[in-house]
Tab-separated table of C-alpha atoms and ligand atoms in Angstrom:
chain	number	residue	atom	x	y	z
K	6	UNK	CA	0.000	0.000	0.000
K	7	UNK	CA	0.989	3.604	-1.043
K	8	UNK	CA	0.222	6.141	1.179
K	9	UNK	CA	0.605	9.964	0.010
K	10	UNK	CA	0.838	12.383	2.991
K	11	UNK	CA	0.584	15.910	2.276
K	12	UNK	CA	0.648	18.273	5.236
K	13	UNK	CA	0.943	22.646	4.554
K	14	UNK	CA	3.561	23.475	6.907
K	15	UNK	CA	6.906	21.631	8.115
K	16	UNK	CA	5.558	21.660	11.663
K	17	UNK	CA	2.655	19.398	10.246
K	18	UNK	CA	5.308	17.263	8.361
K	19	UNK	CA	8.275	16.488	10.613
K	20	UNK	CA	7.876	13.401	12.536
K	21	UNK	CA	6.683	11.955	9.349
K	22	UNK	CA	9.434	12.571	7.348
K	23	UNK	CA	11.620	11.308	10.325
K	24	UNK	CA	10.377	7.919	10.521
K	25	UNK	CA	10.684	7.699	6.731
K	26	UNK	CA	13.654	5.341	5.352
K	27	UNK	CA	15.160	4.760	2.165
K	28	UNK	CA	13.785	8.224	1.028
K	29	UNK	CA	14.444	10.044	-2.249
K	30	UNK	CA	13.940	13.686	-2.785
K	31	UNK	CA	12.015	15.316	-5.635
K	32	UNK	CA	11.081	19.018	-6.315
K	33	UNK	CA	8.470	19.502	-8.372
K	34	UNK	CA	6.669	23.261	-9.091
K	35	UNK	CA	8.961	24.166	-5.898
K	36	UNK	CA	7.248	21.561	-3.758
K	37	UNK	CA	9.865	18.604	-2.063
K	38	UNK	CA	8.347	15.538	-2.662
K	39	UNK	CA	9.878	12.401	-0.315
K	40	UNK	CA	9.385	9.481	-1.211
K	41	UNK	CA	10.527	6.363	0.345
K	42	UNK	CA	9.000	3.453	3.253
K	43	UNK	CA	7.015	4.971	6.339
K	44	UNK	CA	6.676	1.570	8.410
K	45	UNK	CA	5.285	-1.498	6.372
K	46	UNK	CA	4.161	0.457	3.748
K	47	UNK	CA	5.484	2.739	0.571
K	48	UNK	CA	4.990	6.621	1.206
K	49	UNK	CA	5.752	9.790	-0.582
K	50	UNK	CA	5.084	13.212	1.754
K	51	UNK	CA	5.061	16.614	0.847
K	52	UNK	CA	4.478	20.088	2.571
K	53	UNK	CA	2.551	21.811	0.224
K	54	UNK	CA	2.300	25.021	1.405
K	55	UNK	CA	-1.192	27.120	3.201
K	56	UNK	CA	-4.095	27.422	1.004
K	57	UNK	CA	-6.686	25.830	-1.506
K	58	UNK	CA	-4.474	26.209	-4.865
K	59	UNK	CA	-0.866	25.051	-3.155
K	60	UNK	CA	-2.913	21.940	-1.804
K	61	UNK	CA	-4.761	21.253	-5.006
K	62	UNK	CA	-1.172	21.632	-7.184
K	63	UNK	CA	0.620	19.138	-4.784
K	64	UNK	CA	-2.094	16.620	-4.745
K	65	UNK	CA	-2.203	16.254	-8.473
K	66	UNK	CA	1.372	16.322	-8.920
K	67	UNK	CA	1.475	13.490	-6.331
K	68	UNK	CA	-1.158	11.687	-8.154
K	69	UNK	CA	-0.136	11.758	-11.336
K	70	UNK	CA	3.568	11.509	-10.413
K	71	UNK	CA	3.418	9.146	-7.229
K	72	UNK	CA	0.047	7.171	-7.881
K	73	UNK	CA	-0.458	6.633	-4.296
K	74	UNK	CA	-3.283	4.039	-3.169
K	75	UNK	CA	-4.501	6.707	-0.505
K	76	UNK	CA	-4.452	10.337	0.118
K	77	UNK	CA	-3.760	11.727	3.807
K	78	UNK	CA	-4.021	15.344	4.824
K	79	UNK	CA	-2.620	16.017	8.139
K	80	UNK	CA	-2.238	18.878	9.735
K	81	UNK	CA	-4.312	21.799	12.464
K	82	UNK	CA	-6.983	23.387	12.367
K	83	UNK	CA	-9.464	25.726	14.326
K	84	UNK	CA	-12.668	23.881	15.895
K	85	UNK	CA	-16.212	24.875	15.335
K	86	UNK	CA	-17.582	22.307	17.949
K	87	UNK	CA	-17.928	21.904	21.920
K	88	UNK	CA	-17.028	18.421	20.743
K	89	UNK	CA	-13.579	19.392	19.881
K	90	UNK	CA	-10.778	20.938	22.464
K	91	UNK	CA	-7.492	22.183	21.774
K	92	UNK	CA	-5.575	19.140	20.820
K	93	UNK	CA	-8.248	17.003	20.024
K	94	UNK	CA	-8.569	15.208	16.369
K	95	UNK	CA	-11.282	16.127	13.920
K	96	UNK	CA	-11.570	13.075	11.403
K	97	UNK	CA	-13.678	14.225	7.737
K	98	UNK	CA	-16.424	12.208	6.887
K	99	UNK	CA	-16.412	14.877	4.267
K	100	UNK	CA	-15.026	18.004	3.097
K	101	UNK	CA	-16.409	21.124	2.238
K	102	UNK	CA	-15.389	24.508	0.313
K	103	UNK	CA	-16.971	27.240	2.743
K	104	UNK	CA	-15.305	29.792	0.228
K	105	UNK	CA	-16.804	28.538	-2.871
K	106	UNK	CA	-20.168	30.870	-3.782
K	107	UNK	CA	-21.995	30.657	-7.401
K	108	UNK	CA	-25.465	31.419	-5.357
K	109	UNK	CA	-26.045	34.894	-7.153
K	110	UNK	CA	-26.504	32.408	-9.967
K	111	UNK	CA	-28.839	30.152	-8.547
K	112	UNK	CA	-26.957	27.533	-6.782
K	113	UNK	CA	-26.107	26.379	-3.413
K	114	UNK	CA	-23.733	28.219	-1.477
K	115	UNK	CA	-20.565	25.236	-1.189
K	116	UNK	CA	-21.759	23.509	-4.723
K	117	UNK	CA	-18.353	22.815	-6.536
K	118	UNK	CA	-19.964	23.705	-10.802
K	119	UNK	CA	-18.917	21.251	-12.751
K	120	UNK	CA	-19.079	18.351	-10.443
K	121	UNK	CA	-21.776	19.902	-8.798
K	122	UNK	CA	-21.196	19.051	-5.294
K	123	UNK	CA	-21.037	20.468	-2.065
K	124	UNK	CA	-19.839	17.776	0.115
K	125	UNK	CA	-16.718	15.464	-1.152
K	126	UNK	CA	-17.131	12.129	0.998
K	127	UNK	CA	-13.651	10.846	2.399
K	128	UNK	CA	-13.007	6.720	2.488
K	129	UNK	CA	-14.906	5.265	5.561
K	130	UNK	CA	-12.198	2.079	5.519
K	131	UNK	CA	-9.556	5.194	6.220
K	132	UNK	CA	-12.249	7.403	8.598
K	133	UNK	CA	-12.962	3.831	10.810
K	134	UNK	CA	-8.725	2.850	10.911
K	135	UNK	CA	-8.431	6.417	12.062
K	136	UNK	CA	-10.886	6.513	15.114
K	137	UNK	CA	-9.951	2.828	15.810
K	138	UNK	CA	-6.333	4.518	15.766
K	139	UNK	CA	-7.508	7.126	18.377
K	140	UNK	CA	-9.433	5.263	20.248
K	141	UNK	CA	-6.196	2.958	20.818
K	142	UNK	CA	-4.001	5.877	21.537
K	143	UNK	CA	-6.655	7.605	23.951
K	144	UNK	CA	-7.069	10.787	21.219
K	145	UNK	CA	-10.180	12.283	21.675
K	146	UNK	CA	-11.598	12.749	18.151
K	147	UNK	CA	-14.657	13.518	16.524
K	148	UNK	CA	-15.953	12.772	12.863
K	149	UNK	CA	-17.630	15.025	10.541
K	150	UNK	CA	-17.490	18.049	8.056
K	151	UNK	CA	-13.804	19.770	7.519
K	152	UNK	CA	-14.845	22.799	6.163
K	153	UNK	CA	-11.815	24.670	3.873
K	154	UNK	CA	-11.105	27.949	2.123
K	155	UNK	CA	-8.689	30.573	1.878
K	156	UNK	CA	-8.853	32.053	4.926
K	157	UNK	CA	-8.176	32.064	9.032
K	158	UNK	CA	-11.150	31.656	10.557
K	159	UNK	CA	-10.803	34.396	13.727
K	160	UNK	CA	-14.351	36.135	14.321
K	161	UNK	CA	-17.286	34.363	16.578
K	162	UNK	CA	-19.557	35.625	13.285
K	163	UNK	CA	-18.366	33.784	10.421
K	164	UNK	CA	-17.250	30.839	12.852
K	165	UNK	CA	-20.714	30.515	13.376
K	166	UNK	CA	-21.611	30.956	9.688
K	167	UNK	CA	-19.499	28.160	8.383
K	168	UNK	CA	-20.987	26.186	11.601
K	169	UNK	CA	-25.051	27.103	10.582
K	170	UNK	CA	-24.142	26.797	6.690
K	171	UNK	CA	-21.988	23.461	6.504
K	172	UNK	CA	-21.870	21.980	9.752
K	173	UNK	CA	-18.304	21.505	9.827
K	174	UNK	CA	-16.711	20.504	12.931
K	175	UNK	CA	-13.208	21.992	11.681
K	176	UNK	CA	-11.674	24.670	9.777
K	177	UNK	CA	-8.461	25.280	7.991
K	178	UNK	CA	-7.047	25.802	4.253
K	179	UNK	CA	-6.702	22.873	2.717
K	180	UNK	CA	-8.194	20.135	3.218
K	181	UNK	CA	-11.442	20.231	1.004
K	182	UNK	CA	-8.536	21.345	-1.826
K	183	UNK	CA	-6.888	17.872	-1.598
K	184	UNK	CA	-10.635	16.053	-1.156
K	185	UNK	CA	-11.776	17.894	-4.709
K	186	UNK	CA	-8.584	16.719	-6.217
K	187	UNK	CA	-8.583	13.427	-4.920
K	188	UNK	CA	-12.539	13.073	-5.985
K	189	UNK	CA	-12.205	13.770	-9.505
K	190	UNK	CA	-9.115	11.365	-9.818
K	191	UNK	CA	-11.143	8.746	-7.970
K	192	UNK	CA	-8.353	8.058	-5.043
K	193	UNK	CA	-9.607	7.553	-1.698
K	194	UNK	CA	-8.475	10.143	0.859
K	195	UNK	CA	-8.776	11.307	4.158
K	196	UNK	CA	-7.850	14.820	6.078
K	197	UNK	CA	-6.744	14.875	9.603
K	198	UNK	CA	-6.775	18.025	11.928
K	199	UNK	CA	-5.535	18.616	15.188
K	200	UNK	CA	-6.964	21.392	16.802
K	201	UNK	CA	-4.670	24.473	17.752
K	202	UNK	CA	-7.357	27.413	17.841
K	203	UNK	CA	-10.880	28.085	19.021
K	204	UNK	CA	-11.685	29.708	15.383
K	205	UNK	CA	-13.302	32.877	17.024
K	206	UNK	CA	-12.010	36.040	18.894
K	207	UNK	CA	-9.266	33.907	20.553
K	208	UNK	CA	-7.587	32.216	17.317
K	209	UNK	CA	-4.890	34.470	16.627
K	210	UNK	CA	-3.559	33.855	20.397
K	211	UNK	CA	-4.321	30.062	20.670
K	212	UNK	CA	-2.734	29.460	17.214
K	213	UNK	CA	0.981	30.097	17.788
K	214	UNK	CA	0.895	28.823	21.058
K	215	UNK	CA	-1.235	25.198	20.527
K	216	UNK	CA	-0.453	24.689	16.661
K	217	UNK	CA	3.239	22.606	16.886
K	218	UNK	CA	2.130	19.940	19.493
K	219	UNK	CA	-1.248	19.440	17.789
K	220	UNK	CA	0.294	18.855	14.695
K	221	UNK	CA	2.590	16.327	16.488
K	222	UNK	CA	-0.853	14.856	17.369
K	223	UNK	CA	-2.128	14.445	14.089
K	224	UNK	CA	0.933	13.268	12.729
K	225	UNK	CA	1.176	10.483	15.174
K	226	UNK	CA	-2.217	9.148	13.703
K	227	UNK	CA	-0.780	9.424	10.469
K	228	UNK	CA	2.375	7.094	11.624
K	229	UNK	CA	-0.166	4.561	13.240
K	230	UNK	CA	-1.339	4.526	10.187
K	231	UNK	CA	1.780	3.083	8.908
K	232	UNK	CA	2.109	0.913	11.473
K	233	UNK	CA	4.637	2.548	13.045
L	310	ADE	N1	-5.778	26.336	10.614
L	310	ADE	C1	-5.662	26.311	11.943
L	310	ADE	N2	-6.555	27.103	12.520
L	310	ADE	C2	-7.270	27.675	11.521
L	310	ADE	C3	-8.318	28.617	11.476
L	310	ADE	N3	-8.822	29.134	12.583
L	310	ADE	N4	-8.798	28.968	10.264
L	310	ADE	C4	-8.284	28.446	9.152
L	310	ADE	N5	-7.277	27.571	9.135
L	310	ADE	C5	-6.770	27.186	10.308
């Protein structure tokens, strides 16, 4: 099994690339891509870089270039739940643009033209390994909507819009990116996030001080994943 693990910063990315072994180095469209064994099984992982079009570039590079079997997104992100704490793992059922908007024409706000959806489903076989994964490793976690787009979610007002529109449980930059790609090259993925900020008034303050040690969190799933 292949797994391709794209995270969009180093602190997201490190103790994955650690554990990795016979690895070989590739830049492509200034993305690193490493590719090499992570546990029992063949891996290739890549820090994209923050936002919807650096995640979407490095998930079809990696596709076309790496084939992996399955596509993981780790990384933080800011909760829009009481379910979900500071350091606690939101798991996507699916992923949602919040950012995406055609409704002056008619449709609904999220819909994706084209493919016209709103909601990109991730693989339940990865979604169910994950919470067993959590479960084992006494992570508290909680599975729904990651809801993406090109911004940092910091006000209690459009926290609470992407909350009454989508129902996400999360928020961050990338995530429904790499679910769009990975649905219209039919590759099962899943996205990951650690929470580091409460998404409201408090974000900007939570963020630098909770983001490295969730992403150590959600990174540590990712390894699990592996086996490792
Ligand atoms: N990543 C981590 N926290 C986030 C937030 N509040 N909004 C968007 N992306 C994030």
């Amino acid at each position: 099994m292949k797994l391709g693990i794209i995270a969009a910063m180093t602190i997201e990315a490190d103790l994955i690339k650690a554990a990795m072994t016979d690895v070989n180095a590739e830049e492509i469209s200034g993305i690193t891509f490493i590719s090499g064994k992570l546990g029992q099984c063949d891996a290739v992982v890549a820090v994209c870089g923050i936002g919807k079009v650096f995640a979407a570039l490095c998930t079809q590079t990696m596709i076309l270039r790496y084939a992996p079997d399955y596509v993981i997104n780790t990384g933080v992100g800011g909760t829009l739940t009481d379910k979900l704490g500071i350091g606690d793992l939101a798991v996507s059922a699916a992923v949602v643009q919040h950012d995406m908007d055609t409704s002056p024409l008619g449709d609904p706000v999220g819909m994706i033209s084209g493919i016209n959806v709103i909601e990109m489903p991730a693989d339940k076989s990865m979604v169910e390994k994950v919470c067993a994964i959590c479960e084992a490793k006494g992570i508290r976690h909680y599975c729904g909507t990651i809801a993406s787009g090109d911004q940092f979610i910091a006000s209690r007002e459009k926290k609470d819009w992407i909350v009454s529109t989508f129902a996400g449980i999360a928020c961050e930059m990338e995530g429904a990116s790499v679910g769009q790609v990975c649905y219209v090259n039919k590759v099962p993925f899943v996205i990951l996030r650690a929470i580091s900020d409460s998404a409201d008034g408090g974000a900007c303050e939570d963020f630098p001080t909770f983001a490295a040690n969730a992403a150590k969190t959600s990174a540590s799933v990712v390894l699990a994943l592996a086996g490792l």
